[in-house]
Each structure stands twice: as structure tokens, then as C-alpha cells.
XYZ file of C-alpha atoms in Angstrom:
289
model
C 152.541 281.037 137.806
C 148.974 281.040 136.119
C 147.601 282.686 139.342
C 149.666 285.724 139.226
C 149.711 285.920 135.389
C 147.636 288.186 133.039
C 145.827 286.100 130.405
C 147.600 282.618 131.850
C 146.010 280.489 128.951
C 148.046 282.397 125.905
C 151.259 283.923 128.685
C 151.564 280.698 130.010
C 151.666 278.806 126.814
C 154.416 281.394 125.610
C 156.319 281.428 128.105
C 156.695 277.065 127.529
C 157.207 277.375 124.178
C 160.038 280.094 124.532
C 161.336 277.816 127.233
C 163.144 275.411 125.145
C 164.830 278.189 122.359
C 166.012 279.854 125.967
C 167.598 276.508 127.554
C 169.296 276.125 123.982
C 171.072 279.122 123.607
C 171.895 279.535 127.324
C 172.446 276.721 129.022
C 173.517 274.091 126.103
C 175.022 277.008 123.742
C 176.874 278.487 127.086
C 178.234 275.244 128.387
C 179.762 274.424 124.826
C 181.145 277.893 125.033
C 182.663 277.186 128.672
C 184.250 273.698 127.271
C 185.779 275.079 124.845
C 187.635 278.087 126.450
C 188.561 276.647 129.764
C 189.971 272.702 129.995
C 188.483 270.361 132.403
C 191.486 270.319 134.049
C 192.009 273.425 134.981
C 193.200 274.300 139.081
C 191.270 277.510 139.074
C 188.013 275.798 138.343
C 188.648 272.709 140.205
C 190.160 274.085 143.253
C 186.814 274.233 145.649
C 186.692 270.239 144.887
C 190.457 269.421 145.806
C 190.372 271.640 148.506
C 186.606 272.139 150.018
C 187.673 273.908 153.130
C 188.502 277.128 151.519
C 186.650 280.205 151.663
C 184.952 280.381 148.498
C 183.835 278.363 145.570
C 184.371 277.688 141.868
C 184.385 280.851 139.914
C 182.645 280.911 136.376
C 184.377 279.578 132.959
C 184.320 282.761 131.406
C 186.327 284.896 134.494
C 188.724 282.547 134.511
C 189.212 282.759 130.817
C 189.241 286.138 130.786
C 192.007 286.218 133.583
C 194.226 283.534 131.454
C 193.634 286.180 128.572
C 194.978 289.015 131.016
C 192.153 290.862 130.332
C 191.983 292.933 133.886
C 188.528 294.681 133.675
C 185.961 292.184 132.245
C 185.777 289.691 134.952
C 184.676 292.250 137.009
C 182.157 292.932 135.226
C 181.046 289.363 134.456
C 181.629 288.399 138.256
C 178.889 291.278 138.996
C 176.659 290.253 136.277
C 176.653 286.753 137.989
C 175.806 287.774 141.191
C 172.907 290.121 139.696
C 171.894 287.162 138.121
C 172.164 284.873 141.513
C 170.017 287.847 142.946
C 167.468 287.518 140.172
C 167.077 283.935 140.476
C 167.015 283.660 144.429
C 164.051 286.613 144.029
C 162.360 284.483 141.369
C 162.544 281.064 143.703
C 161.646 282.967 146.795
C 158.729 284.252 144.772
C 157.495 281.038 143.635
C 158.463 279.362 146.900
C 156.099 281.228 149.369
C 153.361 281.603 146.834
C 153.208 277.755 146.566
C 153.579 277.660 150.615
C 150.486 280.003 150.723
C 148.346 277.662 148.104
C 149.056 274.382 150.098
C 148.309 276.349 153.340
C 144.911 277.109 151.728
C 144.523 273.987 150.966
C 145.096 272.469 154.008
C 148.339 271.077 153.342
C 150.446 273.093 155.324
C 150.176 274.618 157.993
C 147.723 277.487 158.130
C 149.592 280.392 159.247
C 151.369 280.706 155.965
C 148.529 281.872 154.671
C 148.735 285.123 156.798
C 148.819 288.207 154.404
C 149.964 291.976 155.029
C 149.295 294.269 152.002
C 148.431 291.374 149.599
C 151.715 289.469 150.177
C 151.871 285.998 152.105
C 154.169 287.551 154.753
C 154.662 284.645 156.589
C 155.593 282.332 153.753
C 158.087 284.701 152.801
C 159.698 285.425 156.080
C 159.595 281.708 156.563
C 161.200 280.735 152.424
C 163.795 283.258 152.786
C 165.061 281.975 156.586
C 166.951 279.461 154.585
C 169.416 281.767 153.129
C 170.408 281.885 156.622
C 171.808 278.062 155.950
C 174.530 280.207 153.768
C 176.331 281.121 157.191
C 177.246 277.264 157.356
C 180.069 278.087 155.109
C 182.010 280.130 157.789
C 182.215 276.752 159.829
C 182.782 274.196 156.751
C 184.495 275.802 153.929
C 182.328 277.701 150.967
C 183.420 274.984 148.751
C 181.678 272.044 151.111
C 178.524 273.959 152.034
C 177.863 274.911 148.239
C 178.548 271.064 147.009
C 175.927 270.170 149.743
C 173.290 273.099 148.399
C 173.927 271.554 145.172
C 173.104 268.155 146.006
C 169.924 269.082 147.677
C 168.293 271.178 145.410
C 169.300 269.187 142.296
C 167.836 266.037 143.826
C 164.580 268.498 144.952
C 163.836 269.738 141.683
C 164.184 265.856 140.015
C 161.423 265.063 142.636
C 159.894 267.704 141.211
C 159.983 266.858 137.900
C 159.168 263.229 138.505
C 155.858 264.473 139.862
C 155.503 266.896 137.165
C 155.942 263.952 134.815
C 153.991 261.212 136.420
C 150.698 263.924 136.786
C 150.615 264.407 133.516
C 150.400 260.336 132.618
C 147.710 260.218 134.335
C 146.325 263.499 133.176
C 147.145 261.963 129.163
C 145.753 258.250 130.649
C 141.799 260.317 131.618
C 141.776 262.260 128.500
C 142.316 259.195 126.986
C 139.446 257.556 128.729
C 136.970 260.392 128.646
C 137.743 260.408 125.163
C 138.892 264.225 125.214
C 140.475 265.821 122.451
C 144.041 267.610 123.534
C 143.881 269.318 120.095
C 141.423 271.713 121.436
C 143.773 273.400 124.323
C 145.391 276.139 124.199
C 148.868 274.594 124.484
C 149.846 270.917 124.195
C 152.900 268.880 124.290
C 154.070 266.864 121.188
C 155.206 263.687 121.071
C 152.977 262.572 124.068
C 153.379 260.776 126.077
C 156.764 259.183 125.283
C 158.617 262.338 126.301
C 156.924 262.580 129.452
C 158.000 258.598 130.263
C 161.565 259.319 129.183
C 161.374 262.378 131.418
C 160.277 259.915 134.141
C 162.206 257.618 133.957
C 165.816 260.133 133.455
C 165.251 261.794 136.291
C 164.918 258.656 138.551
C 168.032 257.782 137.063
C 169.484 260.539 138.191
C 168.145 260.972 141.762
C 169.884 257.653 142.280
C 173.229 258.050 140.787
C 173.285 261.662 142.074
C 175.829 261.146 144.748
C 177.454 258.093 143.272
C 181.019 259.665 144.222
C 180.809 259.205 147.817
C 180.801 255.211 147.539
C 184.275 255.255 145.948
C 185.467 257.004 149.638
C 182.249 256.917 152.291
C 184.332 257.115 155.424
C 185.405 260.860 154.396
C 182.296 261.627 152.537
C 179.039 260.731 154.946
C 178.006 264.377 155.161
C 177.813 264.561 150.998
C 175.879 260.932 150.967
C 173.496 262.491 153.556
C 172.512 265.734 151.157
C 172.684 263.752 147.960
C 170.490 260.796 149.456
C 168.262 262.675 152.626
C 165.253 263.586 149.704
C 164.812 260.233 148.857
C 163.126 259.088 152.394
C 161.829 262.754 153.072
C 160.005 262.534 149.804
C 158.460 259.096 150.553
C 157.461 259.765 154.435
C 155.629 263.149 153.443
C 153.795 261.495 150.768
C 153.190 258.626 153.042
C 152.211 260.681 155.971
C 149.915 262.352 154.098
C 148.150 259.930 152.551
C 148.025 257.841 155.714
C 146.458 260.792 158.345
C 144.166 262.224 155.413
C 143.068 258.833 154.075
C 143.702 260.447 150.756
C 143.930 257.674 147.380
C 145.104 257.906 144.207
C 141.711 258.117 141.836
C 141.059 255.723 139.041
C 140.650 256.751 135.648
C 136.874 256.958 135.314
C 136.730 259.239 138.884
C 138.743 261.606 137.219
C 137.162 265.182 136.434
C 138.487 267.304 133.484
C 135.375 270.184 133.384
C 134.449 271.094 137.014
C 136.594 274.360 138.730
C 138.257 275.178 135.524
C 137.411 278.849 134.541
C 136.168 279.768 131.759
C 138.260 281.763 128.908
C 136.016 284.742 129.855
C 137.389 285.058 133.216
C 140.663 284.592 132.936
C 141.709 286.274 129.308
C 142.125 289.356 128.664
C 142.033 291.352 124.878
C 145.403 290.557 123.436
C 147.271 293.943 122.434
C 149.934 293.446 119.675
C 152.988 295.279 119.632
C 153.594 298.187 117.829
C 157.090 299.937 117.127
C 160.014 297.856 116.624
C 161.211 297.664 120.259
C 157.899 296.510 121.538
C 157.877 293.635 118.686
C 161.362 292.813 120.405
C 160.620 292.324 123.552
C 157.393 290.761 122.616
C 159.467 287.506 120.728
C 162.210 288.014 123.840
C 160.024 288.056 126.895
């Protein structure tokens, strides 16, 4: 993100700070909202998982709410809201997906024809990210319901990976400050309650990577294809990292061999003069976005 962003030191910091007010109201304030108008038990919203051969999968809390209220027009609405929302997020991820394709590929870390541009955009990467939403026409063979549980598993177990890097980088960013005996009051943005948070973020999400697909052991006969996506990151994870390492002869650098100054650019490069708002919708969406 802090390639493509204007001013990344001050947007970027924003943006992490608003993060956290924006998973509270939406995602923790929404799912309280969604337990408390539609029970657990409910056929509607369980029907995909006792039946995963049909055609299409779980619809949202709220619709079905709405259609136990008999109110006739809203879910419509809502059920088009979501999918301008699904179209918003797959655009986001493709995005991000094919501009981190075209860094490793500079980098050497991929392979370099993703790094092919036409008109400023990494054509190739994108052609290549958005091939997967082919993968969607699976469901015509196995049932919506399956294909999406197996989506789920994937990416949920993919973005724990994720996060277990993201976590584990920045001990050993926090372990050569330590030892260079730099100051982290003096950035732009720092976490608090370092680095405790970042261990307990380590260590929850290999919790969860392993208990991911815990469900399948209770029946594994009728359930290999669901142990497969909840399980398949684990060794794909560990034989990339180990190929890697092994054909580039790549290690993991010691604390003192770490460098915190060279490559970084300086604020004069990258910032730009911040304009504040003026007018009351401008001040609005400068505290929303």
C-alpha cells in the first residue's frame, strides 16, 4: 500500500489507526447485531452446511431477518448491497494481489514476466490474480455450498500465514531496534503494548491454522476433500519457504547484521504538504476515510 499511496508515512499511519474503530463497529458491532436477530439454529442460515450440494450458499443474517419480518423489499436491497460489497472487496484483493506479484517479480522472487506492464498496470499479474475467479465455476460440479466452504478454508488459513509472518517480522524488527538501541518513539506510527501483542498475535493464529479444520476428524471418510483445503497451506507454506531458502542460499540475519537506515527514503521524498479540510463534508470524510 505505501507504494501507491500519497504521503504513505502520515496515510498509512491513518489508515492503521482507523483500522481498529472500523473492525469494531463492523465486524464485532455487526456480528452482535446478526446474533441477536437470527438464532443459531436457524434452517435458512444453516442449510448450505446440512445440505452442501445445493446451488447456492448461506445468505446473510440480516435478509433472512428481514424475510422472517415479511418485509418484501429490503432484502433486495441488502442482497445487492452485499454483492457490491463482494465486488469491492474482490477489486481491492485483486489490486493488492498483482501489485505484490509484480514487487516479488522485481525482486526476483517470482517469476519475471509478471512484471510485464501495459499503460502503467502489471498486466500480467492481473490477468494471471484474477484467473482464479475462474475456480468459482467448480460450484456447477460440487454444489455452491461445498466449493464456498473449501474457498473459505483456504483463504482463512492463507491470510493466518499471513499474519504469522506479519507478526514474527516485526519481533525481529522490535528484537534490532532493541539492539541498535533505536528509539520507536521517533516514528511516525508505532504500536503500543509491544511486543506482547505481536506474540499473542503469533501465537493465536497458529492456534488457529491448526484447529482450522478440526471438524473433519469427527467424520474423515466423507470429509477428505475439506481436510485437504483446511490443511494443503500448511506444507505449501513450508516447501516454498524451504525451496527458497535452499536454491537461493538465503539465511535468516542475526541481530547485529540487521540494517534500519540504508534504502529508506527520506520524509522529503515521499511527503507531501498536508492540506486540512475545509467545509463540513470534507472534515467528514477526512475522520471517515
Amino acid at each position: 500500500a505505501a507504494v501507491v499511496t500519497e504521503s504513505p508515512r502520515r496515510n498509512v499511519a491513518r489508515a492503521i489507526r482507523r483500522t481498529f474503530y472500523r473492525i469494531l463497529i463492523f465486524y464485532i458491532f455487526g456480528i452482535m447485531i446478526a446474533g441477536m436477530i437470527v438464532p443459531s439454529n436457524d434452517p435458512d442460515l444453516l442449510k448450505p452446511f446440512s445440505d452442501p450440494t445445493q446451488g447456492k450458499v448461506s445468505e446473510s443474517p440480516f435478509v433472512i431477518a428481514m424475510r422472517h419480518a415479511n418485509i418484501k423489499t429490503v432484502p433486495s436491497v441488502v442482497n445487492a448491497g452485499l454483492v457490491t460489497s463482494a465486488f469491492s472487496a474482490a477489486n481491492s484483493f485483486s489490486f493488492a494481489a498483482s501489485r505484490i506479484l509484480q514487487a516479488l517479480a522485481a525482486s526476483r522472487q517470482a517469476p519475471s514476466i509478471f512484471k510485464t506492464t501495459y499503460n502503467d498496470t502489471p498486466i500480467v499479474a492481473v490477468l494471471f490474480t484474477c484467473s482464479f475467479g475462474l475456480l468459482s465455476f467448480m460450484s456447477l460440479d460440487h454444489g455452491a455450498g461445498t466449493v464456498f466452504r473449501w474457498f473459505v478454508n483456504l483463504s482463512t488459513v492463507g491470510g493466518f500465514f499471513s499474519w504469522v509472518t506479519i507478526n514474527l517480522t516485526y519481533l525481529y524488527f522490535y528484537q534490532g531496534l532493541k539492539h541498535h538501541n533505536i528509539d520507536r518513539t521517533q516514528f511516525v506510527y508505532r504500536g503500543a503494548f509491544q511486543p506482547w501483542l505481536s506474540i499473542w498475535g503469533l501465537v493465536m493464529c497458529i492456534f488457529f491454522i491448526l484447529i482450522n479444520g478440526f471438524q473433519v476428524f469427527w467424520n474423515f471418510r466423507l470429509q477428505e476433500n475439506d481436510f485437504v483445503a483446511s490443511y494443503i497451506n500448511i506444507p505449501l507454506f513450508f516447501c516454498l519457504y524451504t525451496y527458497w531458502k535452499v536454491t537461493r542460499k538465503t539465511r535468516v540475519r542475526i541481530v547485529g547484521e540487521r540494517d534500519f537506515t540504508k534504502g529508506i527514503p527520506s520524509i522529503a521524498e515521499t511527503e507531501t504538504e498536508y492540506r486540512r479540510p475545509h467545509g463540513f463534508w470534507e472534515r467528514v470524510a477526512d475522520v471517515v476515510f
